[in-house]
Tab-separated table of C-alpha atoms and ligand atoms in Angstrom:
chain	number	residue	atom	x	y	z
A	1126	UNK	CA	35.773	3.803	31.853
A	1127	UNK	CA	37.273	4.296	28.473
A	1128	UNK	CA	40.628	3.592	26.829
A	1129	UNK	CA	41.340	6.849	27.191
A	1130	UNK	CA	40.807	6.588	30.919
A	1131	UNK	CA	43.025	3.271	30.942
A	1132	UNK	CA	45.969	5.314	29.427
A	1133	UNK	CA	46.106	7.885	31.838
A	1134	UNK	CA	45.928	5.242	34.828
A	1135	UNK	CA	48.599	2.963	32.968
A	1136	UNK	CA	50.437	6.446	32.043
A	1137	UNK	CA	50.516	6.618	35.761
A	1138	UNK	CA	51.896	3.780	36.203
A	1139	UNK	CA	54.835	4.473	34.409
A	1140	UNK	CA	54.138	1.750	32.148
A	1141	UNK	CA	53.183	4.120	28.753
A	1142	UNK	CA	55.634	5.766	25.851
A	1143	UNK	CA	54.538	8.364	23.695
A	1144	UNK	CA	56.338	7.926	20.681
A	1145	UNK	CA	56.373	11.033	18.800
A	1146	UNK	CA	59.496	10.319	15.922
A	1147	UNK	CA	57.241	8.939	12.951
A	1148	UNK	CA	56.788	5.753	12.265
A	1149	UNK	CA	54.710	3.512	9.842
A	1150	UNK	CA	51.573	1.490	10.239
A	1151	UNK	CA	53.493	-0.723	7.192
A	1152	UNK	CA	55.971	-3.678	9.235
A	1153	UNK	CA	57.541	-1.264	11.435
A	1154	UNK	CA	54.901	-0.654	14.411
A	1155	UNK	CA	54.510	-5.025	14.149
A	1156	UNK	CA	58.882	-4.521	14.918
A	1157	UNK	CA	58.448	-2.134	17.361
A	1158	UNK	CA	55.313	-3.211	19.417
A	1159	UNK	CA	57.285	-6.561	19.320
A	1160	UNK	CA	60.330	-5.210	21.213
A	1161	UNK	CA	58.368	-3.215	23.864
A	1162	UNK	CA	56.076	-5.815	25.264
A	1163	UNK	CA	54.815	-5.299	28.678
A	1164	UNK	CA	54.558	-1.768	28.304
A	1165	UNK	CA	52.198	0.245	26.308
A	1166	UNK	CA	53.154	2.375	23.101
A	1167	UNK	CA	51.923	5.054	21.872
A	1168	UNK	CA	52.386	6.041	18.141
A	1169	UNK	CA	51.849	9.767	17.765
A	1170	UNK	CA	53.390	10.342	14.599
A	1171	UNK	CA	51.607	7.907	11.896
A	1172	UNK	CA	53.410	7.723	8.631
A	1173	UNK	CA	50.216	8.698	6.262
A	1174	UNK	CA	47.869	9.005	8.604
A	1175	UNK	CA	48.619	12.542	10.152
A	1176	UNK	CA	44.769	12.201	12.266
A	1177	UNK	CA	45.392	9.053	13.856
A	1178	UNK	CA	47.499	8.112	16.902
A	1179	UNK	CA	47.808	3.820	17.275
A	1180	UNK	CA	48.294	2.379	20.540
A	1181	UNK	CA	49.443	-1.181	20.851
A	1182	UNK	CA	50.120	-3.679	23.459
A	1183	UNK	CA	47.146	-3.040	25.164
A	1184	UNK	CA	47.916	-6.321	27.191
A	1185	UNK	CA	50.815	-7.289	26.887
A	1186	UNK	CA	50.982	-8.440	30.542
A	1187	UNK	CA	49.364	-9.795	33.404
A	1188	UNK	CA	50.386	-6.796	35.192
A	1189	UNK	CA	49.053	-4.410	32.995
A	1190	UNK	CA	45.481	-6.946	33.062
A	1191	UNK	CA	45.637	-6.540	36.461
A	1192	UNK	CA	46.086	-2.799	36.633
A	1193	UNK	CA	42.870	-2.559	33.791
A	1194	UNK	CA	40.343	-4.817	36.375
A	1195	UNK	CA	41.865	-3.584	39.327
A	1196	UNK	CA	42.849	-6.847	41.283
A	1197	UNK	CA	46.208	-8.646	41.858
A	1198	UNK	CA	48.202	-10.586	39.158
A	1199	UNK	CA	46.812	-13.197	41.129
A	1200	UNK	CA	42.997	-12.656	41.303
A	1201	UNK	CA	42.707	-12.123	37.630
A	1202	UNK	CA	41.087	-15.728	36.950
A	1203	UNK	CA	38.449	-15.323	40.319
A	1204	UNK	CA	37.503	-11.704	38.647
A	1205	UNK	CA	37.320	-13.103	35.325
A	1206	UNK	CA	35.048	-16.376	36.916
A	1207	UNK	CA	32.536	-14.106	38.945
A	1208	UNK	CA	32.127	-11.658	35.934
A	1209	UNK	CA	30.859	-14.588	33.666
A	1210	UNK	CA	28.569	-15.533	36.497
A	1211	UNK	CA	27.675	-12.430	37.597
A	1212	UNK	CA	26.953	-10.282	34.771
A	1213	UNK	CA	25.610	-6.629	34.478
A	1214	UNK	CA	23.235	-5.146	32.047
A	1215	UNK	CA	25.013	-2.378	29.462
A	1216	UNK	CA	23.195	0.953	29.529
A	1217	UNK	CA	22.195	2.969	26.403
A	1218	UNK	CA	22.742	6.592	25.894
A	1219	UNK	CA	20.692	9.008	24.702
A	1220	UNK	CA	22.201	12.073	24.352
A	1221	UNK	CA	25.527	12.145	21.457
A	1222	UNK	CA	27.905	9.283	21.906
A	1223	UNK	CA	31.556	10.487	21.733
A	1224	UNK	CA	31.894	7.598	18.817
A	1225	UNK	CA	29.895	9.427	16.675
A	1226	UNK	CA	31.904	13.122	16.608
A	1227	UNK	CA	33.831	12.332	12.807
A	1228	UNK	CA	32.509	11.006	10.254
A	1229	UNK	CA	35.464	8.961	7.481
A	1230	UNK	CA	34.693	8.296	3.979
A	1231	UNK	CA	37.019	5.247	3.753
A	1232	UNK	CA	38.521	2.511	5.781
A	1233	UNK	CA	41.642	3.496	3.758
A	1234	UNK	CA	42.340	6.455	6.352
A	1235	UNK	CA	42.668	4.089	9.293
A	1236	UNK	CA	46.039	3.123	10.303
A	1237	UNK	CA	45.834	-0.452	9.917
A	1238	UNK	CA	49.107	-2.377	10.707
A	1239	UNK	CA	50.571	-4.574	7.810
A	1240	UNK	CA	52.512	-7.314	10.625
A	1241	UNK	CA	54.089	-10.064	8.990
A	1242	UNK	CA	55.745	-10.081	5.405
A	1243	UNK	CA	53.212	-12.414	3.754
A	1244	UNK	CA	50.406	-11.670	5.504
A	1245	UNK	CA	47.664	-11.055	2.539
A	1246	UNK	CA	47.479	-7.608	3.485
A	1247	UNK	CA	46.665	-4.630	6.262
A	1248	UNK	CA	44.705	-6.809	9.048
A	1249	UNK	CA	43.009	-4.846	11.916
A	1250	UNK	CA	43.546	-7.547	14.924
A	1251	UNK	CA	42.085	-6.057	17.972
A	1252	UNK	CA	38.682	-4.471	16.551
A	1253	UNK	CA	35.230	-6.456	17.791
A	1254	UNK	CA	31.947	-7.207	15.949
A	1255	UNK	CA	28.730	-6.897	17.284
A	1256	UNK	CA	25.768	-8.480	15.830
A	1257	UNK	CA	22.146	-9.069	16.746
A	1258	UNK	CA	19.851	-12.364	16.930
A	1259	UNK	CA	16.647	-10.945	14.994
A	1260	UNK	CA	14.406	-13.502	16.668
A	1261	UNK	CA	15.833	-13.242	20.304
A	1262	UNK	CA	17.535	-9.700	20.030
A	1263	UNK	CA	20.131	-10.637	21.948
A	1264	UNK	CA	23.942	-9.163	20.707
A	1265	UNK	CA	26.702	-10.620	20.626
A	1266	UNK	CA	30.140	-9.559	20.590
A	1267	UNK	CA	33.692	-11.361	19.712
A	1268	UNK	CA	37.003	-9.859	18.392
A	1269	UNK	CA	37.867	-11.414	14.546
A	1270	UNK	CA	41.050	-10.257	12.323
A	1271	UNK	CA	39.672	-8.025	9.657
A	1272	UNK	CA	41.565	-7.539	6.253
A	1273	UNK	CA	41.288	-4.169	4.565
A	1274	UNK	CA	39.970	-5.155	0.901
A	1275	UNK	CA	39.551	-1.378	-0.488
A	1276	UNK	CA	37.398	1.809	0.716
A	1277	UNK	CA	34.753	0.209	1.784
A	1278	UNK	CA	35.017	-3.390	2.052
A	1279	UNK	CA	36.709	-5.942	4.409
A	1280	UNK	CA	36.878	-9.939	4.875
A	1281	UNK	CA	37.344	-11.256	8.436
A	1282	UNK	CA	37.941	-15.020	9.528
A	1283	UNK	CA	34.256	-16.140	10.849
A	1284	UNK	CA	35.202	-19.148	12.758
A	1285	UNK	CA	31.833	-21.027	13.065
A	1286	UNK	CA	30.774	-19.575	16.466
A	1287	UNK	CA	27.955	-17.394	17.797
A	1288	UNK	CA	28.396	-14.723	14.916
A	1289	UNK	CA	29.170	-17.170	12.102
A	1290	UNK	CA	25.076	-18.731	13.373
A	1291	UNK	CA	23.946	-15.111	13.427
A	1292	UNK	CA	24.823	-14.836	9.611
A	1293	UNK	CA	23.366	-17.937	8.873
A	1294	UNK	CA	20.021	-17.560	10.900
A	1295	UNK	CA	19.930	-14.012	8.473
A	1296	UNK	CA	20.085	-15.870	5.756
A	1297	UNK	CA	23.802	-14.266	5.220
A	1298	UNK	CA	22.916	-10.722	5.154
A	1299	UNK	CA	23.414	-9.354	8.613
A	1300	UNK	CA	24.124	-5.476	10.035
A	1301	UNK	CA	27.204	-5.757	12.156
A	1302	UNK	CA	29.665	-3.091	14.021
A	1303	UNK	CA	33.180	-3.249	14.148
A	1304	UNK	CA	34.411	-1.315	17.217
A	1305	UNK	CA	38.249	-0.424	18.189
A	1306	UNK	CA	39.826	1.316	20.559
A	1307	UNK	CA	38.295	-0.487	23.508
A	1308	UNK	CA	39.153	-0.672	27.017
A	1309	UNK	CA	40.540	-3.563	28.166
A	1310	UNK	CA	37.675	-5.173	29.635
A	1311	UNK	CA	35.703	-4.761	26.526
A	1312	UNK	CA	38.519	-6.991	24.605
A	1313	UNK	CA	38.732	-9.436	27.541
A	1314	UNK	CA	35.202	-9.557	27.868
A	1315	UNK	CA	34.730	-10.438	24.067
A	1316	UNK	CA	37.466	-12.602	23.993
A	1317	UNK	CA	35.787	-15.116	26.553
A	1318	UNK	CA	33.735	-18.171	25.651
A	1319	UNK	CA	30.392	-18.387	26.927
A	1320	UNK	CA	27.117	-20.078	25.792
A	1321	UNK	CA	25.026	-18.457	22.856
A	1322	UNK	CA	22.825	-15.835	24.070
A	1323	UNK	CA	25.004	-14.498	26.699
A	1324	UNK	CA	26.081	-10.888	25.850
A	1325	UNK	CA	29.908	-10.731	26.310
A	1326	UNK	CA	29.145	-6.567	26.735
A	1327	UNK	CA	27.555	-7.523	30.035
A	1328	UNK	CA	30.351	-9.537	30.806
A	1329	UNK	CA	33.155	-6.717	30.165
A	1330	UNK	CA	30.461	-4.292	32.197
A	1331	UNK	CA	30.667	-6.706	35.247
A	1332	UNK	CA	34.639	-6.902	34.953
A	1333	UNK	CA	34.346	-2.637	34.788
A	1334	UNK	CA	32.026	-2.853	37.405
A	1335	UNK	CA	29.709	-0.698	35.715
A	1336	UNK	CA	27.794	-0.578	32.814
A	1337	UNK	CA	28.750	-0.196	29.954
A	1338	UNK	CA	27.226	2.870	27.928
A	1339	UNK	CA	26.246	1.658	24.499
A	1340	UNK	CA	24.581	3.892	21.488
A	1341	UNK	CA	22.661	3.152	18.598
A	1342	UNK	CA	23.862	2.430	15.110
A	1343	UNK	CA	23.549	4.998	12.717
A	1344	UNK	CA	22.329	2.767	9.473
A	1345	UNK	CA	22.675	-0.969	11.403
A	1346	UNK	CA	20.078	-2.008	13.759
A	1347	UNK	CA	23.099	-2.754	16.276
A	1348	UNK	CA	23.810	-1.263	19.940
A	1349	UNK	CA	27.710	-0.348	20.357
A	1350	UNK	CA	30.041	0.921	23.235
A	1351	UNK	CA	29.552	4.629	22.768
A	1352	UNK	CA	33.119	5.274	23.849
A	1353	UNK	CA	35.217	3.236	21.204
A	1354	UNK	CA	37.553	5.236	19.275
A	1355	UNK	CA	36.108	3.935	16.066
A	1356	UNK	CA	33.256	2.152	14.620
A	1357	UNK	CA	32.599	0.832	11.177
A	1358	UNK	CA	29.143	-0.031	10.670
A	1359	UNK	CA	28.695	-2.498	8.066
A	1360	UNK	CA	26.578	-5.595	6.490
A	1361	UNK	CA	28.038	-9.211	6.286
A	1362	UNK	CA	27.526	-10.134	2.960
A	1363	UNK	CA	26.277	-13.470	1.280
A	1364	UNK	CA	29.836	-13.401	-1.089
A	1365	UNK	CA	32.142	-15.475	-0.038
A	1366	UNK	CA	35.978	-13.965	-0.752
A	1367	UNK	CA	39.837	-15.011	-0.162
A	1368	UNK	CA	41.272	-14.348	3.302
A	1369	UNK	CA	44.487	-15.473	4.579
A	1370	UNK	CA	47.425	-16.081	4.846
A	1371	UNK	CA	48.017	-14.372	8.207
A	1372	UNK	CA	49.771	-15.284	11.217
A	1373	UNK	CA	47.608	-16.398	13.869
A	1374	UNK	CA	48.159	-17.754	17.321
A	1375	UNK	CA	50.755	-20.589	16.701
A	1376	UNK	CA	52.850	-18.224	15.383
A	1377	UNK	CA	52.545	-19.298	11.644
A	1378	UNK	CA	50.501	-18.284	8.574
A	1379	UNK	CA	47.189	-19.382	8.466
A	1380	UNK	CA	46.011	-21.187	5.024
A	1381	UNK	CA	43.666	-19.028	2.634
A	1382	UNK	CA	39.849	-19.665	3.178
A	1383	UNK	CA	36.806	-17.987	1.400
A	1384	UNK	CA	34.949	-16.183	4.167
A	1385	UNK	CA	32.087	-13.330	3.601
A	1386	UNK	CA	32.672	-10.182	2.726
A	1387	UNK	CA	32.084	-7.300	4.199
A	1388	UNK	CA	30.116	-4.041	3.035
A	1389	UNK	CA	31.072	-0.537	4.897
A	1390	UNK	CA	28.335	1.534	5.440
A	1391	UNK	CA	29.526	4.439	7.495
A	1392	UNK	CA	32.743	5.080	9.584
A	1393	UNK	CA	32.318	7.446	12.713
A	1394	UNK	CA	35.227	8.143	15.122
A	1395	UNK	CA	35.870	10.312	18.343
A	1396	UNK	CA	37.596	13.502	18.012
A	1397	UNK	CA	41.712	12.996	17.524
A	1398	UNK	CA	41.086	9.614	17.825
A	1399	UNK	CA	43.367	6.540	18.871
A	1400	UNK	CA	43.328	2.919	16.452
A	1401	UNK	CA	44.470	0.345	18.682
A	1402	UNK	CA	46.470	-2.357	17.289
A	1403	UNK	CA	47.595	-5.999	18.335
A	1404	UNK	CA	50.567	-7.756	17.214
A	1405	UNK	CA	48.982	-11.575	16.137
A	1406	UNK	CA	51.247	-14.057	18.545
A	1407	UNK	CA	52.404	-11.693	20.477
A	1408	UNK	CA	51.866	-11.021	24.276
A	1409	UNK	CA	48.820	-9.296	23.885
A	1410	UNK	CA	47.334	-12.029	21.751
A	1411	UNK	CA	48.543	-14.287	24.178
A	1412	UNK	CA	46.977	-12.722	27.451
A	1413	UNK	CA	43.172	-12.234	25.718
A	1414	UNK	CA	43.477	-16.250	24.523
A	1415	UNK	CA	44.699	-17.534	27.557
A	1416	UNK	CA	43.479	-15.710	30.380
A	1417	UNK	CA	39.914	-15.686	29.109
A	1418	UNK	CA	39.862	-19.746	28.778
A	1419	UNK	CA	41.424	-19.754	32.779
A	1420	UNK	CA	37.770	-19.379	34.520
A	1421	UNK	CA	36.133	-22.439	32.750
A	1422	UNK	CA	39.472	-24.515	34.309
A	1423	UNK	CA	39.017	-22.730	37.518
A	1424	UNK	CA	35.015	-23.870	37.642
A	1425	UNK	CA	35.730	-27.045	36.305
A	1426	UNK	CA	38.766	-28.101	38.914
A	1427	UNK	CA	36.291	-26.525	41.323
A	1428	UNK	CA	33.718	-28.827	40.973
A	1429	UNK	CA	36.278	-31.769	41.640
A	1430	UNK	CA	38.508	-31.092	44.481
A	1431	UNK	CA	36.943	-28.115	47.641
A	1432	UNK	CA	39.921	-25.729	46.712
A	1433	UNK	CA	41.880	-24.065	43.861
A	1434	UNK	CA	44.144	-21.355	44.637
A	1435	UNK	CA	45.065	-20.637	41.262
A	1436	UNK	CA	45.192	-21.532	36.839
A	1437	UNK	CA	47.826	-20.409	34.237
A	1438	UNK	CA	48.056	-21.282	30.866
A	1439	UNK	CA	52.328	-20.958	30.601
A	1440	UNK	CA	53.031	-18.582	28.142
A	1441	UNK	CA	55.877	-22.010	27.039
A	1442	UNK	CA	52.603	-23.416	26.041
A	1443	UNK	CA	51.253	-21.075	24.031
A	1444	UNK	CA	48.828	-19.799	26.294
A	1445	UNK	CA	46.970	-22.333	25.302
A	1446	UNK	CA	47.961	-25.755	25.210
A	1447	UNK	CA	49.885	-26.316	28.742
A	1448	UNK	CA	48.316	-25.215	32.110
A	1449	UNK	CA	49.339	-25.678	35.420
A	1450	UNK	CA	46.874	-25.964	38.879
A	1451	UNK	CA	47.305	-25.094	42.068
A	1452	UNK	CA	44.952	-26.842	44.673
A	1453	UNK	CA	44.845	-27.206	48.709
A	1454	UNK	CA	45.344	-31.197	48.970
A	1455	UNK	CA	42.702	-32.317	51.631
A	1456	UNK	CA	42.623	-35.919	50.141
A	1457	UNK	CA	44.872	-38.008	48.414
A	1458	UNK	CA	44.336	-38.435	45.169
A	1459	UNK	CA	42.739	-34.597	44.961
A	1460	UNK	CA	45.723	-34.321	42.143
A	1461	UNK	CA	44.823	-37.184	40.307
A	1462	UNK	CA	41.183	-35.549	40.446
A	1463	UNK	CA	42.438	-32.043	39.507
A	1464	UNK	CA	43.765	-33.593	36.583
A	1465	UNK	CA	40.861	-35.295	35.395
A	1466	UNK	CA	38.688	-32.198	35.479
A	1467	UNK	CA	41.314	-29.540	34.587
A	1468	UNK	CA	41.760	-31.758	31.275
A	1469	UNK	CA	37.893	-31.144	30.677
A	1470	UNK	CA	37.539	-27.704	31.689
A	1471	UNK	CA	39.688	-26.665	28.560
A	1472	UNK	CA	39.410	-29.250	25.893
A	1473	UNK	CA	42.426	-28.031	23.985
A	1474	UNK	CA	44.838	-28.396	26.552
A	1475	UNK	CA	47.505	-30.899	25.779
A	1476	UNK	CA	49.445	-31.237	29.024
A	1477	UNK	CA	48.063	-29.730	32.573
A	1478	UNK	CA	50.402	-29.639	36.034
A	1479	UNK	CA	48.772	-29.806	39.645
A	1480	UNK	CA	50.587	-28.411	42.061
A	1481	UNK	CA	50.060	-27.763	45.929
A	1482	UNK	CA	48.927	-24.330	46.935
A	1483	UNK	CA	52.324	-22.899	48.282
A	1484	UNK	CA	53.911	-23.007	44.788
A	1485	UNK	CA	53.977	-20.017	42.664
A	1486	UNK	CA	52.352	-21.433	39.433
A	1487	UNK	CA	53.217	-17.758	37.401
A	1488	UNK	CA	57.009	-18.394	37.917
A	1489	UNK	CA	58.364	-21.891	35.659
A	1490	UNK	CA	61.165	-22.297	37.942
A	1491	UNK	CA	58.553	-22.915	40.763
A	1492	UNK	CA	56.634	-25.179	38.781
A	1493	UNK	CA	59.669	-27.131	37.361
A	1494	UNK	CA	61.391	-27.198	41.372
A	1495	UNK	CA	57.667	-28.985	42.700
A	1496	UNK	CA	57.742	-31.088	39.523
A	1497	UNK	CA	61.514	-32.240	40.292
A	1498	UNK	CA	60.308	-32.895	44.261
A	1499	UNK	CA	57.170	-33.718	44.417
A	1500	UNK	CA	56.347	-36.497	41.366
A	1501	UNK	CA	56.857	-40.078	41.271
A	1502	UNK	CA	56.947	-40.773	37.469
A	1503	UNK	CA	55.428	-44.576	38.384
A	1504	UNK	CA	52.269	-42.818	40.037
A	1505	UNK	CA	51.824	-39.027	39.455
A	1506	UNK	CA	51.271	-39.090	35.620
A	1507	UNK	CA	47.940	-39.859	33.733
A	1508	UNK	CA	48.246	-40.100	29.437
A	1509	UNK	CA	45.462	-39.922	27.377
A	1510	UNK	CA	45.674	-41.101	24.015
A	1511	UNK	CA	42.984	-40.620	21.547
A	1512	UNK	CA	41.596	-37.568	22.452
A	1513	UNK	CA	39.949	-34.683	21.410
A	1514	UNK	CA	42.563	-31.451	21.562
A	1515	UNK	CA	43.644	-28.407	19.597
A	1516	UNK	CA	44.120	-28.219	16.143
A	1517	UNK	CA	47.142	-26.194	16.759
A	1518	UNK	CA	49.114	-29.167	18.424
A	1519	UNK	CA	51.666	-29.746	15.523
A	1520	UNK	CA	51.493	-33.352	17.379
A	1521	UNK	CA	48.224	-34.074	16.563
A	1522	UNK	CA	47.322	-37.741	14.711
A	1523	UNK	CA	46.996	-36.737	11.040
A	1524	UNK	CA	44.777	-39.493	10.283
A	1525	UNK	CA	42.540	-39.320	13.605
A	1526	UNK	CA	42.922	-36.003	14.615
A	1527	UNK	CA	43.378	-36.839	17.907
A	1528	UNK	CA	45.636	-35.483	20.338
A	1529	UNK	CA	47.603	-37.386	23.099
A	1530	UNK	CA	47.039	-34.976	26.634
A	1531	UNK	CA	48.885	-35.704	29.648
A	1532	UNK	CA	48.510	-34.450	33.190
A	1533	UNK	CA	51.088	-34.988	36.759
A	1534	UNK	CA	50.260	-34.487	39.859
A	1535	UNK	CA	52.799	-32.210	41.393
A	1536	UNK	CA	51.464	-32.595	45.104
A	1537	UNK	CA	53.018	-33.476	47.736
A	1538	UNK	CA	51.809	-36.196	49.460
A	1539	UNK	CA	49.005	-35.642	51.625
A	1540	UNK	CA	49.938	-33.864	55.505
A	1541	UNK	CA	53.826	-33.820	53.998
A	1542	UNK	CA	53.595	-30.430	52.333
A	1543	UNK	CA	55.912	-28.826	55.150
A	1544	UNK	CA	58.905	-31.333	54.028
A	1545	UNK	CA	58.735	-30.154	50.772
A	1546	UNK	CA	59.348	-26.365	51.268
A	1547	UNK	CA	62.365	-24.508	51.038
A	1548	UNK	CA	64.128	-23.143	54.121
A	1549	UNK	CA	63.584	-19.591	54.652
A	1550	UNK	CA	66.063	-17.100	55.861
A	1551	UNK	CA	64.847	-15.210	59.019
A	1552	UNK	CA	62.355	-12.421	57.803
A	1553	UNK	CA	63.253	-12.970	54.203
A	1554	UNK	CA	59.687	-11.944	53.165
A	1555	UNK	CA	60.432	-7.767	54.948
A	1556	UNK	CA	63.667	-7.774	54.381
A	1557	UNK	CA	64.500	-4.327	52.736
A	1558	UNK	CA	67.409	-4.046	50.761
A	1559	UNK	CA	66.644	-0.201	50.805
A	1560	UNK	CA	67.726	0.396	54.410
A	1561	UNK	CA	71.513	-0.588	53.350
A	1562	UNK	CA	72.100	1.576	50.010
A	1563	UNK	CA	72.084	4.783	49.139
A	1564	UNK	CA	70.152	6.440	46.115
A	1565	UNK	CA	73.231	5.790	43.751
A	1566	UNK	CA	73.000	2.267	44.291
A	1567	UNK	CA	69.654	1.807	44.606
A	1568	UNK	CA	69.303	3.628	40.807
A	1569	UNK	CA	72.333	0.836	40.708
A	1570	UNK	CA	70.236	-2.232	41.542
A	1571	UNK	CA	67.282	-1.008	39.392
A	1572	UNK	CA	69.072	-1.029	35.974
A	1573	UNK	CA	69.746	-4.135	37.298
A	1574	UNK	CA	66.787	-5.597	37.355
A	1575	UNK	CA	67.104	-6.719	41.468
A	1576	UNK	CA	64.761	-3.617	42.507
A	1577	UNK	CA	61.789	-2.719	40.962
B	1435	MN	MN1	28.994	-15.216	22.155
């Protein structure tokens, strides 16, 4: 499984556009990609870059995660949870790796988007690196914004995780390889946070369900997918160069930090090959943050009350800093317990909800209808002052840097849950609005948005 394989199935789907009228890499695919979330675009006509087609918004749903891993809207956080517990080994190819079919002589031929107006510059957003531990061997693999410096150089933002210790247990010369054009998996799999020494490859191969075949760097001692569209092998540098300002996650330009740069050694790609963009704070940014920090709330909530039906982090919050749980109540005080842990499993969560099982925690209606019936302000709310959160909470204590996190219990009380539902008309759940209209008014209903 490839991303070309993931386009036809989502092209199946109905859920892809070719775009053929041209259109540049330069502010206008950042416009475009930003009206046409939850499908996937196509750019096949690249303003001065006549060998490239982009694709963008991946992600840009749950749906379309769901379609990529093959499980329900629903299951997404269980599939993500057993794939960082049960992981499978990548496999290596010897024969030619698709990757490897054109050679470029400068990063200045890829169509790298230019998003927001002061941006420093042309950022790729949804490429990975992979690096090696020389003492263990083990590789790594996490997804970084890279800015395009000239031909053969780029700066990325190395936030002081697995790769960032990789470059400083090299003594800050270290072969890396920047993939794009990755299936789904790849970027969800990267996009997780596990321990150091865990392969996130093996990860995205258990969410495939397969391994993953990887290939041998050219001039880096570095195994990558041998089905990306593109790979830039290159050395991380001990200079340290500007990067920034760029919009990140919170929606607003990052400050300017000196970060190493870069050296290109050689660019392959596949034949006609596809750059894959991703719009920084938009959907698809939001789905690989949020939905890859889920399965550490899920285990965590686990180990406190017998059962969880489901985690979001509300796309209100950010994907990031408000959550809401959904647990089956067998105690009182479960809630108050789901809190507790919930709060833990995902340290930069400012404000988590617990609700019972029956409620639909995807739909904020849902959520805000069990909040309105099933809290007692005196006895279903639990503040935290003081604590340690995300630096993106605008809230945060300047002086401190602490965070004030807050969690309610939005359970009913225990054995009352059936008072608390909503009447339901007879067979609501069959009923088939089909069987009463004809095709005119069923086309009707659809622009409509009341039939899918
Ligand atoms: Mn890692």
């Amino acid at each position: 499984m490839d991303l070309r394989n993931y386009l036809n199935l989502v092209e199946s789907q109905n859920k892809l556009l070719h775009v053929t009228r041209q259109i540049s890499p330069l502010f206008e695919m950042a416009n475009f990609l930003k009206k046409t979330e939850g499908i996937v675009s196509v750019f096949e006509n690249v303003e001065g870059h006549p060998n490239f087609k982009v694709v963008g918004n991946t992600v840009s749903s749950r749906d379309l995660v769901a379609l990529a891993l093959g499980v329900r809207k629903e299951e997404i956080v269980l599939k993500m949870a057993d794939a960082m517990k049960n992981r499978i080994s990548v496999s290596e190819v010897h024969a030619s790796a698709p990757v490897h079919q054109r050679q470029l002589k400068s990063l200045l031929e890829l169509p790298v988007l230019w998003s927001y107006p002061k941006d420093r510059g042309r950022y790729m957003t949804a490429s990975a690196i992979i690096a090696k531990d020389q003492e263990t061997g083990q590789q790594n693999i996490s997804i970084h914004r890279l800015l395009v410096l000239s031909e053969n150089e780029l700066v990325g933002r190395i936030v002081e995780r697995h790769l960032f210790n990789m470059y400083q247990k090299s003594g800050e010369e270290l072969e890396i390889a920047i993939v794009n054009g990755l299936h789904p998996a790849i970027l969800l799999g990267a996009s997780t946070s596990t321990e150091y020494g865990i392969d996130e490859l093996t990860i995205a191969s258990a969410l495939l369900g397969e391994p993953i075949p990887v290939t041998k760097g050219k001039t880096v001692d570095v195994r990558y997918p041998a089905h990306a569209e593109i790979v830039i092998e290159a050395v991380m540098t001990s200079e340290y160069v500007d990067e920034g300002p760029f919009v990140d996650i919170a929606g607003k330009y990052d400050i300017v930090r000196k970060q190493p740069l870069i050296k290109v050694k050689a660019i392959y790609t596949r034949e006609n090959p596809y750059y894959q963009a991703l719009l920084s704070a938009g959907e698809d940014h939001f789905i690989l943050m949020g939905i890859t920090q889920e399965p550490r709330i899920l285990n965590s909530v686990k180990n406190a009350v017998p059962e969880v039906k489901g985690v979001y982090l509300t796309r209100g919050g950010s994907s990031w800093l408000h959550g809401v749980v959904s647990i089956k109540k067998r105690a009182e005080g479960d809630g108050k317990n789901a809190i507790l842990a919930a709060l833990a499993g995902h340290p930069s969560m400012k404000c988590v909800i617990v609700t019972d099982h029956d409620v639909d925690i995807f739909d904020p209606i849902a959520v805000e209808h069990a909040v309105a019936m099933r809290v007692d302000w005196s006895k279903d709310v639990i503040i935290v002052p003081w604590a340690k959160g995300s630096s993106l909470d605008p809230m945060r204590d300047p002086v401190t840097k602490t965070n004030t996190k807050i969690g309610i219990d939005a359970t009913a009380p225990l054995g009352k849950l059936d008072e608390f539902q909503l009447a339901k008309l007879k067979d609501e759940e069959s009923f088939d609005l089909r069987k009463y209209l004809n095709d005119e008014q069923i086309d009707f209903l659809r622009t409509q948005g009341i039939i899918e």
